Amino acid sequence: MTSFAFPPSFRFGAATAAYQIEGAAAEDGRGPSIWDDFCRTPGKVLHGDTGDVAVDHYHRYADDIALMRDLGLRAYRFSISWPRVQPAGTGPLNPAGADFYRRLVDGLLEAGIEPWPTLYHWDLPSPLEKAGGWPERDTAARFADYAAAIHDVLGDRVRNWTTINEPWCAAFLGYASGEHAPGRVEPAAALHAAHHLLTGHGLAVRAMRAQRPGNRFGAAVNLYAVSPETGDPADADAARRVDGMQNRFFLDPLFRGRYPADVLTDLAPYGFDPSGTEVAAQPLDHLGVNYYSRFTVSGLPGTAAQAVSSPYSTLSPWVGSESVRFVATGRPVTGMGWEIDESGLLEVLTRLHREYPAVPLHITENGAGYDEDAAPGATVDDRERIAYIAAHLRACARARERGVPLEGYFVWSLLDNFEWSWGYSKRFGLVRVDYATQERTPKASARWYADVIANGSL
Ligand code: FCB
């Protein structure tokens, strides 16, 4: 087998998100977010789990930094909780909230780990949802204000900033299928939610860049390889539609300032108003790609693959293309039911390079979730996760050989954590967390990843 090498500058890291790990939901002035509210709505999150305590990272961040240092991580992607730093979603910053991130960032820098924050990983302050949420344009303006306020505090020590995480999920799972917070089932509003996430990104980049032009700004999108099941034209059209809504709906505004024409045609019945899209296309210093799987789709009648993004999901998040059928191909799946296909990652990266302007890329999320049992303190021998990450890192190395400017890779996730509607039932961590005691135990994958980082090769 070929052994793949990465340059010493390659950012090997791991990722988390505030609501999934921090806990301390009502401490030091943090306000409620749509996820706090959603978790309290019966039948939305498995076992009624919440992020109230999560893995208590808010109190254990110093130990978690030490853990990252032991693993040799070069960068750490985390998210800043908007309701922690600006509890009402407008107005002055909460000093205790901002101070938490200052301490986190300083601790990382001291440990030689590059901080890589994301400003929005789905935890909209509840008052903003009460005022209409992302379907309202004003939310984009509020987001830019929040971004500028926290960038003002941390911009002297954090160079690389990511605005929004996976706007597809925030908009379409949140407002169309309702399987994520805020749980609304309003397809037309979901389109405007996506539009305002993109415009909010643009406004935020503009505001932050005006403060510190030397910092670097980007967004993180979840891209999929999409294949038609057969050569039938109906399947080709299904693939065009899903690629359109999942990938191009976000990439085209970010890079070109407009939505794809074919997608706008599909969406004609929804009264979608794309005005002001140009602002989404601020020059990007980097783009984050979250990659997990390939979709195989069909426009013909047949058996649909089980819906797997939520234990409760029955509605389609594919606004305008609800009848597209997702097909199980028989490839091995992770514990999320997501098909494992690293060739899709290579395809996504080379396609980005071919069709969009060159910009430094990072894999801001990639990893595998399982229902892992373990006795307290026992090491988890997670060979499937190692195989998954190794295969995808090989795809990264291949992409680099083909000239794709891929500069880093963040495993999802550093720690087992709150997996949204799946609650604590799915574990993605390199590090096991015993949820009763909060004890952290590195899994076999953590040791393996530490070796990969130390050797710079597979
Ligand atoms: C992504 C999310 C992340 C995590 C992984 C498994 O969609 O960005 O928070 O839940 O999936």
Short mmCIF file of N, CA, C and O in Angstrom, two decimals, residues 289-361:
data_model
loop_
_atom_site.label_atom_id
_atom_site.label_comp_id
_atom_site.label_asym_id
_atom_site.label_seq_id
_atom_site.Cartn_x
_atom_site.Cartn_y
_atom_site.Cartn_z
N VAL A 289 -14.84 22.27 4.37
CA VAL A 289 -15.70 21.24 3.79
C VAL A 289 -15.96 20.19 4.87
O VAL A 289 -15.02 19.60 5.40
N ASN A 290 -17.23 19.99 5.19
CA ASN A 290 -17.60 18.88 6.07
C ASN A 290 -18.07 17.75 5.16
O ASN A 290 -18.99 17.95 4.36
N TYR A 291 -17.42 16.62 5.26
CA TYR A 291 -17.78 15.50 4.37
C TYR A 291 -18.00 14.24 5.18
O TYR A 291 -17.15 13.84 5.98
N TYR A 292 -19.12 13.59 4.94
CA TYR A 292 -19.42 12.33 5.62
C TYR A 292 -19.76 11.18 4.67
O TYR A 292 -19.46 10.03 4.97
N SER A 293 -20.42 11.47 3.52
CA SER A 293 -20.98 10.36 2.77
C SER A 293 -21.33 10.76 1.33
O SER A 293 -21.20 11.92 0.95
N ARG A 294 -21.74 9.77 0.58
CA ARG A 294 -22.26 9.99 -0.78
C ARG A 294 -23.76 9.71 -0.78
O ARG A 294 -24.23 8.84 -0.06
N PHE A 295 -24.49 10.48 -1.56
CA PHE A 295 -25.91 10.20 -1.77
C PHE A 295 -26.08 9.53 -3.13
O PHE A 295 -25.53 10.00 -4.13
N THR A 296 -26.85 8.46 -3.16
CA THR A 296 -27.27 7.88 -4.44
C THR A 296 -28.77 8.09 -4.52
O THR A 296 -29.50 7.77 -3.57
N VAL A 297 -29.21 8.66 -5.63
CA VAL A 297 -30.62 9.10 -5.69
C VAL A 297 -31.30 8.66 -6.98
O VAL A 297 -30.64 8.36 -7.98
N SER A 298 -32.61 8.64 -6.91
CA SER A 298 -33.40 8.23 -8.07
C SER A 298 -34.65 9.08 -8.18
O SER A 298 -35.22 9.51 -7.17
N GLY A 299 -35.07 9.28 -9.41
CA GLY A 299 -36.33 9.99 -9.66
C GLY A 299 -37.44 9.02 -10.03
O GLY A 299 -38.55 9.43 -10.35
N LEU A 300 -37.11 7.74 -10.00
CA LEU A 300 -38.09 6.71 -10.36
C LEU A 300 -38.71 6.15 -9.09
O LEU A 300 -38.11 6.21 -8.02
N PRO A 301 -39.91 5.57 -9.20
CA PRO A 301 -40.52 4.98 -8.01
C PRO A 301 -39.73 3.77 -7.53
O PRO A 301 -39.04 3.13 -8.33
N GLY A 302 -39.77 3.47 -6.27
CA GLY A 302 -39.06 2.31 -5.73
C GLY A 302 -38.97 2.42 -4.23
O GLY A 302 -39.64 3.26 -3.61
N THR A 303 -38.10 1.61 -3.65
CA THR A 303 -37.98 1.61 -2.19
C THR A 303 -36.99 2.67 -1.76
O THR A 303 -35.86 2.72 -2.25
N ALA A 304 -37.39 3.49 -0.82
CA ALA A 304 -36.51 4.55 -0.33
C ALA A 304 -35.65 4.01 0.81
O ALA A 304 -36.10 3.17 1.60
N ALA A 305 -34.41 4.52 0.87
CA ALA A 305 -33.56 4.19 2.02
C ALA A 305 -34.21 4.83 3.24
O ALA A 305 -34.90 5.84 3.13
N GLN A 306 -33.94 4.23 4.37
CA GLN A 306 -34.48 4.77 5.61
C GLN A 306 -33.95 6.18 5.85
O GLN A 306 -32.78 6.44 5.59
N ALA A 307 -34.79 7.06 6.32
CA ALA A 307 -34.31 8.41 6.67
C ALA A 307 -33.47 8.29 7.93
O ALA A 307 -33.89 7.68 8.89
N VAL A 308 -32.28 8.87 7.90
CA VAL A 308 -31.40 8.62 9.04
C VAL A 308 -30.86 9.88 9.70
O VAL A 308 -30.06 9.78 10.62
N SER A 309 -31.29 11.05 9.30
CA SER A 309 -30.70 12.21 9.96
C SER A 309 -31.35 12.49 11.31
O SER A 309 -30.86 13.29 12.08
N SER A 310 -32.44 11.84 11.61
CA SER A 310 -33.06 11.98 12.93
C SER A 310 -33.84 10.71 13.22
O SER A 310 -34.41 10.12 12.32
N PRO A 311 -33.90 10.32 14.49
CA PRO A 311 -34.71 9.13 14.81
C PRO A 311 -36.19 9.39 14.57
O PRO A 311 -36.98 8.46 14.55
N TYR A 312 -36.56 10.64 14.44
CA TYR A 312 -37.98 10.99 14.31
C TYR A 312 -38.33 11.48 12.92
O TYR A 312 -39.45 11.87 12.67
N SER A 313 -37.35 11.50 12.01
CA SER A 313 -37.59 12.18 10.75
C SER A 313 -38.52 11.41 9.83
O SER A 313 -38.33 10.23 9.59
N THR A 314 -39.50 12.09 9.32
CA THR A 314 -40.34 11.49 8.29
C THR A 314 -40.50 12.45 7.13
O THR A 314 -40.79 12.04 6.01
N LEU A 315 -40.29 13.75 7.37
CA LEU A 315 -40.53 14.74 6.33
C LEU A 315 -39.24 14.99 5.55
O LEU A 315 -38.14 14.83 6.06
N SER A 316 -39.40 15.45 4.32
CA SER A 316 -38.24 15.70 3.47
C SER A 316 -37.71 17.11 3.69
O SER A 316 -38.46 18.08 3.68
N PRO A 317 -36.38 17.24 3.84
CA PRO A 317 -35.77 18.57 3.89
C PRO A 317 -35.49 19.11 2.47
O PRO A 317 -34.97 20.22 2.35
N TRP A 318 -35.80 18.34 1.44
CA TRP A 318 -35.41 18.72 0.07
C TRP A 318 -36.48 19.57 -0.57
O TRP A 318 -37.28 19.10 -1.38
N VAL A 319 -36.48 20.83 -0.21
CA VAL A 319 -37.52 21.75 -0.68
C VAL A 319 -37.56 21.75 -2.21
O VAL A 319 -36.54 21.97 -2.86
N GLY A 320 -38.72 21.51 -2.76
CA GLY A 320 -38.89 21.50 -4.21
C GLY A 320 -38.55 20.18 -4.86
O GLY A 320 -38.85 19.96 -6.03
N SER A 321 -37.88 19.31 -4.13
CA SER A 321 -37.48 18.01 -4.68
C SER A 321 -37.83 16.89 -3.69
O SER A 321 -37.09 15.92 -3.55
N GLU A 322 -38.95 17.06 -3.05
CA GLU A 322 -39.35 16.13 -1.97
C GLU A 322 -39.51 14.70 -2.48
O GLU A 322 -39.38 13.75 -1.71
N SER A 323 -39.79 14.55 -3.79
CA SER A 323 -40.06 13.19 -4.27
C SER A 323 -38.80 12.44 -4.67
O SER A 323 -38.87 11.27 -5.04
N VAL A 324 -37.64 13.08 -4.59
CA VAL A 324 -36.41 12.35 -4.91
C VAL A 324 -36.24 11.22 -3.90
O VAL A 324 -36.45 11.39 -2.70
N ARG A 325 -35.87 10.06 -4.43
CA ARG A 325 -35.73 8.87 -3.59
C ARG A 325 -34.25 8.63 -3.29
O ARG A 325 -33.41 8.63 -4.20
N PHE A 326 -33.91 8.47 -2.02
CA PHE A 326 -32.53 8.18 -1.62
C PHE A 326 -32.38 6.66 -1.56
O PHE A 326 -33.21 5.98 -0.95
N VAL A 327 -31.33 6.16 -2.19
CA VAL A 327 -31.20 4.73 -2.43
C VAL A 327 -30.06 4.16 -1.58
O VAL A 327 -28.98 4.76 -1.51
N ALA A 328 -30.29 3.02 -0.94
CA ALA A 328 -29.20 2.33 -0.24
C ALA A 328 -28.47 1.46 -1.26
O ALA A 328 -29.09 0.65 -1.95
N THR A 329 -27.16 1.64 -1.37
CA THR A 329 -26.42 0.90 -2.41
C THR A 329 -25.84 -0.41 -1.89
O THR A 329 -25.32 -1.20 -2.66
N GLY A 330 -25.88 -0.61 -0.59
CA GLY A 330 -25.26 -1.81 -0.03
C GLY A 330 -23.83 -1.58 0.44
O GLY A 330 -23.20 -2.50 0.98
N ARG A 331 -23.30 -0.37 0.24
CA ARG A 331 -21.98 -0.08 0.81
C ARG A 331 -22.07 -0.19 2.33
O ARG A 331 -23.13 0.05 2.91
N PRO A 332 -20.93 -0.49 2.99
CA PRO A 332 -20.95 -0.50 4.46
C PRO A 332 -21.36 0.87 5.00
O PRO A 332 -21.09 1.90 4.36
N VAL A 333 -22.01 0.87 6.15
CA VAL A 333 -22.47 2.12 6.76
C VAL A 333 -21.85 2.28 8.15
O VAL A 333 -21.42 1.30 8.77
N THR A 334 -21.82 3.51 8.65
CA THR A 334 -21.40 3.76 10.03
C THR A 334 -22.61 3.52 10.94
O THR A 334 -23.70 3.19 10.47
N GLY A 335 -22.42 3.76 12.21
CA GLY A 335 -23.52 3.61 13.16
C GLY A 335 -24.62 4.64 12.98
O GLY A 335 -25.69 4.55 13.60
N MET A 336 -24.40 5.64 12.13
CA MET A 336 -25.45 6.60 11.80
C MET A 336 -26.27 6.10 10.62
O MET A 336 -27.23 6.76 10.21
N GLY A 337 -25.85 4.99 10.01
CA GLY A 337 -26.50 4.52 8.80
C GLY A 337 -25.99 5.24 7.56
O GLY A 337 -26.55 5.10 6.48
N TRP A 338 -24.93 6.02 7.70
CA TRP A 338 -24.38 6.77 6.56
C TRP A 338 -23.40 5.88 5.79
O TRP A 338 -22.48 5.30 6.38
N GLU A 339 -23.59 5.79 4.48
CA GLU A 339 -22.72 4.95 3.66
C GLU A 339 -21.29 5.49 3.67
O GLU A 339 -21.07 6.70 3.56
N ILE A 340 -20.35 4.58 3.78
CA ILE A 340 -18.93 4.97 3.82
C ILE A 340 -18.39 4.98 2.39
O ILE A 340 -18.38 3.94 1.73
N ASP A 341 -17.96 6.15 1.93
CA ASP A 341 -17.42 6.22 0.57
C ASP A 341 -16.41 7.36 0.46
O ASP A 341 -16.76 8.50 0.15
N GLU A 342 -15.17 7.01 0.69
CA GLU A 342 -14.11 8.03 0.67
C GLU A 342 -13.86 8.54 -0.76
O GLU A 342 -13.34 9.64 -0.92
N SER A 343 -14.27 7.76 -1.76
CA SER A 343 -14.08 8.27 -3.13
C SER A 343 -14.93 9.53 -3.33
O SER A 343 -14.61 10.39 -4.15
N GLY A 344 -16.01 9.62 -2.58
CA GLY A 344 -16.86 10.81 -2.66
C GLY A 344 -16.13 12.05 -2.19
O GLY A 344 -16.36 13.15 -2.69
N LEU A 345 -15.25 11.90 -1.20
CA LEU A 345 -14.49 13.05 -0.70
C LEU A 345 -13.54 13.55 -1.78
O LEU A 345 -13.44 14.76 -2.04
N LEU A 346 -12.85 12.61 -2.44
CA LEU A 346 -11.94 13.00 -3.52
C LEU A 346 -12.72 13.72 -4.62
O LEU A 346 -12.29 14.74 -5.15
N GLU A 347 -13.90 13.16 -4.91
CA GLU A 347 -14.74 13.75 -5.95
C GLU A 347 -15.16 15.18 -5.58
O GLU A 347 -15.10 16.09 -6.41
N VAL A 348 -15.60 15.36 -4.34
CA VAL A 348 -16.03 16.69 -3.88
C VAL A 348 -14.88 17.68 -3.98
O VAL A 348 -15.04 18.82 -4.44
N LEU A 349 -13.70 17.26 -3.53
CA LEU A 349 -12.56 18.19 -3.51
C LEU A 349 -12.09 18.54 -4.92
O LEU A 349 -11.81 19.70 -5.21
N THR A 350 -12.02 17.55 -5.79
CA THR A 350 -11.53 17.85 -7.15
C THR A 350 -12.57 18.67 -7.91
O THR A 350 -12.23 19.56 -8.69
N ARG A 351 -13.83 18.41 -7.62
CA ARG A 351 -14.89 19.20 -8.26
C ARG A 351 -14.83 20.67 -7.82
O ARG A 351 -14.95 21.58 -8.64
N LEU A 352 -14.63 20.88 -6.53
CA LEU A 352 -14.50 22.25 -6.02
C LEU A 352 -13.36 22.96 -6.73
O LEU A 352 -13.48 24.12 -7.14
N HIS A 353 -12.26 22.27 -6.86
CA HIS A 353 -11.07 22.83 -7.47
C HIS A 353 -11.30 23.17 -8.94
O HIS A 353 -10.83 24.18 -9.44
N ARG A 354 -12.07 22.30 -9.60
CA ARG A 354 -12.32 22.46 -11.04
C ARG A 354 -13.34 23.56 -11.32
O ARG A 354 -13.18 24.36 -12.22
N GLU A 355 -14.41 23.60 -10.53
CA GLU A 355 -15.56 24.45 -10.89
C GLU A 355 -15.61 25.79 -10.16
O GLU A 355 -16.39 26.65 -10.53
N TYR A 356 -14.83 25.95 -9.10
CA TYR A 356 -14.93 27.18 -8.33
C TYR A 356 -13.53 27.79 -8.21
O TYR A 356 -12.53 27.09 -8.34
N PRO A 357 -13.47 29.10 -7.93
CA PRO A 357 -12.15 29.72 -7.80
C PRO A 357 -11.33 29.05 -6.70
O PRO A 357 -11.89 28.64 -5.68
N ALA A 358 -10.04 28.96 -6.92
CA ALA A 358 -9.17 28.29 -5.95
C ALA A 358 -9.14 29.07 -4.65
O ALA A 358 -8.99 30.30 -4.65
N VAL A 359 -9.29 28.36 -3.55
CA VAL A 359 -9.22 28.97 -2.23
C VAL A 359 -8.68 27.87 -1.31
O VAL A 359 -8.96 26.69 -1.54
N PRO A 360 -7.86 28.22 -0.32
CA PRO A 360 -7.37 27.17 0.58
C PRO A 360 -8.54 26.41 1.21
O PRO A 360 -9.50 27.03 1.67
N LEU A 361 -8.46 25.11 1.19
CA LEU A 361 -9.54 24.27 1.71
C LEU A 361 -9.10 23.55 2.97
O LEU A 361 -7.92 23.24 3.14
#
